[in-house]
Tab-separated table of N, CA and C in Angstrom:
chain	number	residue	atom	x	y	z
A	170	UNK	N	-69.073	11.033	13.699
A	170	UNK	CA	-70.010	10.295	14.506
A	170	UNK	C	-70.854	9.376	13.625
A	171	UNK	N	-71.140	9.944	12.498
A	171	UNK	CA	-71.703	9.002	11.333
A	171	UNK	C	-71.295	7.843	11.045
A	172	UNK	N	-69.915	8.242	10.471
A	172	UNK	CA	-69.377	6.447	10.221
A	172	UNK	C	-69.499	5.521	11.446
A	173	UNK	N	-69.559	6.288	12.764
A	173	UNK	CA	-69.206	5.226	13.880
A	173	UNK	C	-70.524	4.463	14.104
A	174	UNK	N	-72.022	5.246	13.809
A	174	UNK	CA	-72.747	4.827	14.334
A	174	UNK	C	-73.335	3.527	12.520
A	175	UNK	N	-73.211	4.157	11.920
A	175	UNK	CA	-72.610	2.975	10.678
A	175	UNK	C	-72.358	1.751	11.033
A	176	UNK	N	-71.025	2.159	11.065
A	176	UNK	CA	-70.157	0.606	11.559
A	176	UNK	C	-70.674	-0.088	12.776
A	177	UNK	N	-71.330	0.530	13.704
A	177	UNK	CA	-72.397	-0.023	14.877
A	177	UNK	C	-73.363	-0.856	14.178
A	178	UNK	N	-74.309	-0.370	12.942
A	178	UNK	CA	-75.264	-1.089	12.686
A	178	UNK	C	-74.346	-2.536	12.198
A	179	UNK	N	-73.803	-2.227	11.116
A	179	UNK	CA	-72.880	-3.063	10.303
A	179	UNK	C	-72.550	-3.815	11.050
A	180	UNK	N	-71.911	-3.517	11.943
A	180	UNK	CA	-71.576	-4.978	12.792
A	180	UNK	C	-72.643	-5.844	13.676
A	181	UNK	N	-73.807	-5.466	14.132
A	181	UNK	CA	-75.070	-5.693	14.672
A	181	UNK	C	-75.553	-6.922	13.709
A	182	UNK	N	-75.944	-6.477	12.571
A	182	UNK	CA	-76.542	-7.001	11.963
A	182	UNK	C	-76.203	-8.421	11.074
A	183	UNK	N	-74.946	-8.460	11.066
A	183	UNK	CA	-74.762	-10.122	10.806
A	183	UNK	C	-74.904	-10.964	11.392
A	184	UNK	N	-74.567	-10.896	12.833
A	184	UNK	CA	-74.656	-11.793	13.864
A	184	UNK	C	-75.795	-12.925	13.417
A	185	UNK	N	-76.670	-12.511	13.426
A	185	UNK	CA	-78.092	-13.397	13.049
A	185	UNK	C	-77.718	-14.054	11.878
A	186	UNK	N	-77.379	-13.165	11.303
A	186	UNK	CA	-77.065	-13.949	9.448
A	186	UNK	C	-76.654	-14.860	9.359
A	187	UNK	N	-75.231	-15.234	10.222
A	187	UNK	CA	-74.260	-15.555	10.152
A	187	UNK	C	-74.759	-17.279	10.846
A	188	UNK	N	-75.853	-17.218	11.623
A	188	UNK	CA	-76.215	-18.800	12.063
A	188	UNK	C	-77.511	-19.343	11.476
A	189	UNK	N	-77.899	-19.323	9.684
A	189	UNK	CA	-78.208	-19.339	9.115
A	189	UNK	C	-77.636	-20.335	8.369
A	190	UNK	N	-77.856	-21.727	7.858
A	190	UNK	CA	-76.847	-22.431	7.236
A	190	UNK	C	-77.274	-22.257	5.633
A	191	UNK	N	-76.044	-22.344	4.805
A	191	UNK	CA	-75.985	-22.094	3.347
A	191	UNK	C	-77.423	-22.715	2.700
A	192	UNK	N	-77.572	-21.844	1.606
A	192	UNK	CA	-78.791	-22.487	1.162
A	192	UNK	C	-78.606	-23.801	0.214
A	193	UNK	N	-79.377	-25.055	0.031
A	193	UNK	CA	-78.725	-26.054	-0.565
A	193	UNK	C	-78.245	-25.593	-2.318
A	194	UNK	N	-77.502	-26.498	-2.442
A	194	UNK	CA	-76.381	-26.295	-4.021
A	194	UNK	C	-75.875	-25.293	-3.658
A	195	UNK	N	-75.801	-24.579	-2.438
A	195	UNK	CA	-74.777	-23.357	-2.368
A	195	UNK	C	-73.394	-23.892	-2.940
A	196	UNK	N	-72.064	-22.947	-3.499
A	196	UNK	CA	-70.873	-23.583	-3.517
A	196	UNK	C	-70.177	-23.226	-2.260
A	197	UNK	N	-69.470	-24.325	-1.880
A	197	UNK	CA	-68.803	-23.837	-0.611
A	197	UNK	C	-67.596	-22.529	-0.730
A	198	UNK	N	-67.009	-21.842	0.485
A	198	UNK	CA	-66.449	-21.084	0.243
A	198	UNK	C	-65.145	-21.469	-0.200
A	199	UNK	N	-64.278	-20.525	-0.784
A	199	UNK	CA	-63.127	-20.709	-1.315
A	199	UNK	C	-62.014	-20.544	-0.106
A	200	UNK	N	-61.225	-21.589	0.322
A	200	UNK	CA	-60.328	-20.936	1.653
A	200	UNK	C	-59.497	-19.527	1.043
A	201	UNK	N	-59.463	-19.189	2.119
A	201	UNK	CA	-58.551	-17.908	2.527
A	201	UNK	C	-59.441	-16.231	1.670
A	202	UNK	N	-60.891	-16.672	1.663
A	202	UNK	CA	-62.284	-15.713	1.581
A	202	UNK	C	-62.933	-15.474	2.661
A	203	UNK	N	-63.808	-14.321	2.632
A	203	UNK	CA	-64.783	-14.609	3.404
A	203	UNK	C	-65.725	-15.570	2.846
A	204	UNK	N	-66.595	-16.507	3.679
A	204	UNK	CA	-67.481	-17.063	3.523
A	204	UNK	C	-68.865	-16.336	3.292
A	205	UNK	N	-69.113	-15.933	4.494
A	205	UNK	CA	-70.393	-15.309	4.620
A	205	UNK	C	-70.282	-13.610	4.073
A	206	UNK	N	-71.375	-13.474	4.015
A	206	UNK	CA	-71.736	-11.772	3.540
A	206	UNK	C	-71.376	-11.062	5.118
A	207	UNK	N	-72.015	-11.983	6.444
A	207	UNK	CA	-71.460	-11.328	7.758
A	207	UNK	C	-69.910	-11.362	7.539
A	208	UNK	N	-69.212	-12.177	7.494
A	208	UNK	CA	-67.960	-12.091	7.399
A	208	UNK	C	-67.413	-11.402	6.587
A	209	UNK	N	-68.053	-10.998	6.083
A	209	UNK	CA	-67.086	-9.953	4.500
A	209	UNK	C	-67.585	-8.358	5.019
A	210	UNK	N	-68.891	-8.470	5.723
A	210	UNK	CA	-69.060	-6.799	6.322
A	210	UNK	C	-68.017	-6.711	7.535
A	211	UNK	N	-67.796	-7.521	8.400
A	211	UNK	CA	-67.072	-7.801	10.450
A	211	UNK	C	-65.626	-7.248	9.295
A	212	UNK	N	-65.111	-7.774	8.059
A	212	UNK	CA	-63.796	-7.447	7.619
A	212	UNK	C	-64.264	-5.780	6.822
A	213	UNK	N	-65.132	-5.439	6.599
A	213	UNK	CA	-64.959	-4.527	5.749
A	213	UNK	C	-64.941	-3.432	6.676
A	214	UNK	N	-65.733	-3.451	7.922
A	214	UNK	CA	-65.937	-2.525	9.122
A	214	UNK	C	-64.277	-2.405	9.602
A	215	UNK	N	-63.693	-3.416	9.578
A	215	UNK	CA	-62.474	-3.543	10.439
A	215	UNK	C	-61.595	-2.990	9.540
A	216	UNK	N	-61.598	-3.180	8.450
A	216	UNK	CA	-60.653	-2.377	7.208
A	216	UNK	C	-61.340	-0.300	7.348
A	217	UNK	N	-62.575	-0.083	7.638
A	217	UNK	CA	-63.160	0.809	7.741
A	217	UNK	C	-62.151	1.297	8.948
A	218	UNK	N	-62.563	0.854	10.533
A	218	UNK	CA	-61.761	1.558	11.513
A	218	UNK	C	-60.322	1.671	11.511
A	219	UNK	N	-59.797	0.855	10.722
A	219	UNK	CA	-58.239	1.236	10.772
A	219	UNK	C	-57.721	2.135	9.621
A	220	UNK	N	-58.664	2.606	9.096
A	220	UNK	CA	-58.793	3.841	7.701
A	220	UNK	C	-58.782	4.865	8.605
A	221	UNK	N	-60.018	4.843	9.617
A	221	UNK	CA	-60.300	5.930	10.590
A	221	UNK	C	-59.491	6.138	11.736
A	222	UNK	N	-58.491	5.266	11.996
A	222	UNK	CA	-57.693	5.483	13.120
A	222	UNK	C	-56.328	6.105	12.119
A	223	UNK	N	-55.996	5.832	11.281
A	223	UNK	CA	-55.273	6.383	10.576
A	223	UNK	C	-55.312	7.773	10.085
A	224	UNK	N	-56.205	8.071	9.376
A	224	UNK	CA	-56.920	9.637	9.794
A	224	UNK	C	-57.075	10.327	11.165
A	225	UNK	N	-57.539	9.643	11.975
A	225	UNK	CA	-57.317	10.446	13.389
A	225	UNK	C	-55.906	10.866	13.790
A	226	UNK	N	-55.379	9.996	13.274
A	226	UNK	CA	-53.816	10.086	13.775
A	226	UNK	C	-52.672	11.255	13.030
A	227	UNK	N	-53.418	11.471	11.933
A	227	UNK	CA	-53.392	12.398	10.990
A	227	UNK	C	-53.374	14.044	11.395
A	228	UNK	N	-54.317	13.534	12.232
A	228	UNK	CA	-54.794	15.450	12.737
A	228	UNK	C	-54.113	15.754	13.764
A	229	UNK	N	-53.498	17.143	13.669
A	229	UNK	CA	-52.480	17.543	14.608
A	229	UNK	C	-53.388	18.207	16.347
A	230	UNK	N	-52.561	17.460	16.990
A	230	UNK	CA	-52.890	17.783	18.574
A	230	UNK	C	-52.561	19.153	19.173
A	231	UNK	N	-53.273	19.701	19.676
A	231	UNK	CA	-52.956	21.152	20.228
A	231	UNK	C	-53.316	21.441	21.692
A	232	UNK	N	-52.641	21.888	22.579
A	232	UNK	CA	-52.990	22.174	23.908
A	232	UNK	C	-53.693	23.044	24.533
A	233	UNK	N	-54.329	23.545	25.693
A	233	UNK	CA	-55.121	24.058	25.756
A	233	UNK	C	-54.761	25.737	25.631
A	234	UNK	N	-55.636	26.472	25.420
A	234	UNK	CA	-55.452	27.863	24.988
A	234	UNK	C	-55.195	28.531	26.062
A	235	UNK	N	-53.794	29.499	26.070
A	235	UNK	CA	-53.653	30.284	27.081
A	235	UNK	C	-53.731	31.668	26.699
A	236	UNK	N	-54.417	32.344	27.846
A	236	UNK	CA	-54.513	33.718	27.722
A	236	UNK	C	-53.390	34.730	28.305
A	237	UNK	N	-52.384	35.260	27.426
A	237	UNK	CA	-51.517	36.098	27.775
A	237	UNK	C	-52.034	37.000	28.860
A	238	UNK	N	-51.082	37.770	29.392
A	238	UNK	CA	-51.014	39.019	29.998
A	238	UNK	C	-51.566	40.238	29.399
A	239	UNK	N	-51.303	40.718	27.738
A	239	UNK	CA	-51.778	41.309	27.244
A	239	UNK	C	-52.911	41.191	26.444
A	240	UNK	N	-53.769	39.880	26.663
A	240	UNK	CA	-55.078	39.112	26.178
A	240	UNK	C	-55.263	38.553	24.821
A	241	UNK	N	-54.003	38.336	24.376
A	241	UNK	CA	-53.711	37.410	23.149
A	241	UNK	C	-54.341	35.918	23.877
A	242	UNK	N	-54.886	34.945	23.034
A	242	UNK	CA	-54.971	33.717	23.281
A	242	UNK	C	-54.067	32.925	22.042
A	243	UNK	N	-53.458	31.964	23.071
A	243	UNK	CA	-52.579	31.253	22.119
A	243	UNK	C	-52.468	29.938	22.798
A	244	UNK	N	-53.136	29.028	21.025
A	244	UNK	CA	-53.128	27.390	21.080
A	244	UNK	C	-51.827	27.102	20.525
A	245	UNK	N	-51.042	26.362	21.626
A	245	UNK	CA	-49.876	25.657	20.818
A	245	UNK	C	-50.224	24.388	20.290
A	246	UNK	N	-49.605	24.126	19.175
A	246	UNK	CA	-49.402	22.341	18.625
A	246	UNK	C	-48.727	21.609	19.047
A	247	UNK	N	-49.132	20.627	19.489
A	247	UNK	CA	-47.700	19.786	19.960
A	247	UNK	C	-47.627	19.116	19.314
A	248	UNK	N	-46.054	18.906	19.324
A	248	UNK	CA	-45.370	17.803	18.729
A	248	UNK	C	-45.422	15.961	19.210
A	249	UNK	N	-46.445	14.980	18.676
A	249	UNK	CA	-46.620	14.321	19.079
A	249	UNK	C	-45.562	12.912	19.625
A	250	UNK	N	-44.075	13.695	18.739
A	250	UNK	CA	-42.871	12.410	19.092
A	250	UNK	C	-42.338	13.147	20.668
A	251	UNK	N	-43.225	13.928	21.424
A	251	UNK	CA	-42.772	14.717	23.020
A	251	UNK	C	-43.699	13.757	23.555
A	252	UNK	N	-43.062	13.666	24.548
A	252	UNK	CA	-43.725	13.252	25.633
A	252	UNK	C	-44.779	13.899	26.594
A	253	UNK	N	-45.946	13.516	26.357
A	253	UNK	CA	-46.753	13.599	27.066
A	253	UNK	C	-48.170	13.123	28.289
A	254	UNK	N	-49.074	13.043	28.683
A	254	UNK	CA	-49.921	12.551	29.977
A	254	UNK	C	-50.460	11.939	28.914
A	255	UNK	N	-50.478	11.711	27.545
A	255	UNK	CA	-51.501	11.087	27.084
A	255	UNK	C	-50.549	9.902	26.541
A	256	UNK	N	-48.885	9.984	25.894
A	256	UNK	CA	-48.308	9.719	25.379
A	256	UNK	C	-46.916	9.772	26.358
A	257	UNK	N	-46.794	8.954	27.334
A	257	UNK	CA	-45.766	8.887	28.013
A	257	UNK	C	-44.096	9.018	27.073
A	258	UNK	N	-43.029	9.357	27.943
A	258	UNK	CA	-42.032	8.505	27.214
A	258	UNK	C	-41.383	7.568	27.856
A	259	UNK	N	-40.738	6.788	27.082
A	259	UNK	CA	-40.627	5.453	27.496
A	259	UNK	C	-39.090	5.460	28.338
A	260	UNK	N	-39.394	4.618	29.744
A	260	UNK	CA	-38.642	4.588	30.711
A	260	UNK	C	-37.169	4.572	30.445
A	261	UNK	N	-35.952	5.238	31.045
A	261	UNK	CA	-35.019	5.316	30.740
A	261	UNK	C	-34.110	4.427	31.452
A	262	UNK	N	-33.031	3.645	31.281
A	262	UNK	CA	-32.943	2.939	32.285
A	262	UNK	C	-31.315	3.965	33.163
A	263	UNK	N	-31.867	3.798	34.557
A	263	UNK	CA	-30.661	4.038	35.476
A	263	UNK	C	-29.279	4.530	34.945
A	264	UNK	N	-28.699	5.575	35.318
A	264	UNK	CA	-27.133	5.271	35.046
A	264	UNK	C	-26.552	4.735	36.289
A	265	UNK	N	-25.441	3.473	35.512
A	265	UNK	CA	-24.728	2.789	36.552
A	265	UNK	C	-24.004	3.702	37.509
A	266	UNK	N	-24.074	3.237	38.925
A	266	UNK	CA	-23.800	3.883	40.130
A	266	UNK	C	-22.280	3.937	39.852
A	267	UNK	N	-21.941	4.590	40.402
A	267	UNK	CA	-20.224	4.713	40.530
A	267	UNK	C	-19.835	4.105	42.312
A	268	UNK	N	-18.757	3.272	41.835
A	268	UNK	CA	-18.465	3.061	43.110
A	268	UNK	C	-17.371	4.175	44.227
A	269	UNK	N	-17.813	3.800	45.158
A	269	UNK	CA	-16.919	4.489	46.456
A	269	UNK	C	-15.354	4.237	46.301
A	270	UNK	N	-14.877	5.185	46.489
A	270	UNK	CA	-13.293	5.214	46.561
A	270	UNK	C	-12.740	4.361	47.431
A	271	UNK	N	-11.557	3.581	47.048
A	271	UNK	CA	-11.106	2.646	48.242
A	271	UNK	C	-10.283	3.118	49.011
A	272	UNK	N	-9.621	3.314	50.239
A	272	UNK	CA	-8.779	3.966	51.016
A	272	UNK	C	-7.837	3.378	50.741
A	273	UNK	N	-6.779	3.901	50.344
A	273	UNK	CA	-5.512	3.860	50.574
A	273	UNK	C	-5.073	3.422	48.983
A	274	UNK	N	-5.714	3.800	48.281
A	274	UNK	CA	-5.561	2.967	47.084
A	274	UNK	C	-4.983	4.283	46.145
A	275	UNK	N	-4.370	3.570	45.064
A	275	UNK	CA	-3.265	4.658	44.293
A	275	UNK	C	-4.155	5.548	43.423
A	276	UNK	N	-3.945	6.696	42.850
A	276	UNK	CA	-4.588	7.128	42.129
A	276	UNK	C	-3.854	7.634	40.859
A	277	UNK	N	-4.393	7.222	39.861
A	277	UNK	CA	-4.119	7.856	38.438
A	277	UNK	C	-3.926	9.296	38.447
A	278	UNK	N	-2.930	9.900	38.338
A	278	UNK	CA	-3.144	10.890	37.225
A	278	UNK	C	-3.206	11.065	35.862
């Protein structure tokens, strides 16, 4: 919850910065940099959440705990390449229909 509320300020706080024009004899920026100090935090936050979505993704998913008959409780893990309500799987398409037999027509053995 820390880093998130972090990266909340972090991103808050350039906005303003950012419509501030360079101070004179500044050097201009170098292309393919950030310019601004806002622009170098909006990239460092964004390099930050995809660190953290990567780690989230990391930690194994488990379903909810069931209580046996004999009062064991047991969390299973799931396997996240299954299909699930959170994680559909992806639509299968149709098998082609077979057509109707023609009357009178020869048949292979």
């Amino acid at each position: 919850m820390v880093p998130l509320l972090l990266a909340g300020a972090l991103w808050a706080v350039p906005a303003g910065a950012a419509d501030t024009p360079p101070p004179p004899g500044a050097t201009p920026p170098v292309p393919g940099t950030p310019g601004t100090p806002g622009e170098q935090a909006r990239q460092g936050v964004e390099l930050l959440m995809k660190a953290l979505e990567g780690w989230v993704r990391q930690v194994p998913m488990f379903a909810p705990p069931e209580v046996t008959p004999e009062g064991d409780i047991v969390i299973r893990r799931l396997d996240r390449s299954r299909p699930t309500p959170r994680n559909p799987a992806p639509a299968e398409p149709a098998p082609p229909k077979a057509e109707p037999p023609v009357p009178n027509a020869p048949t292979d053995l």
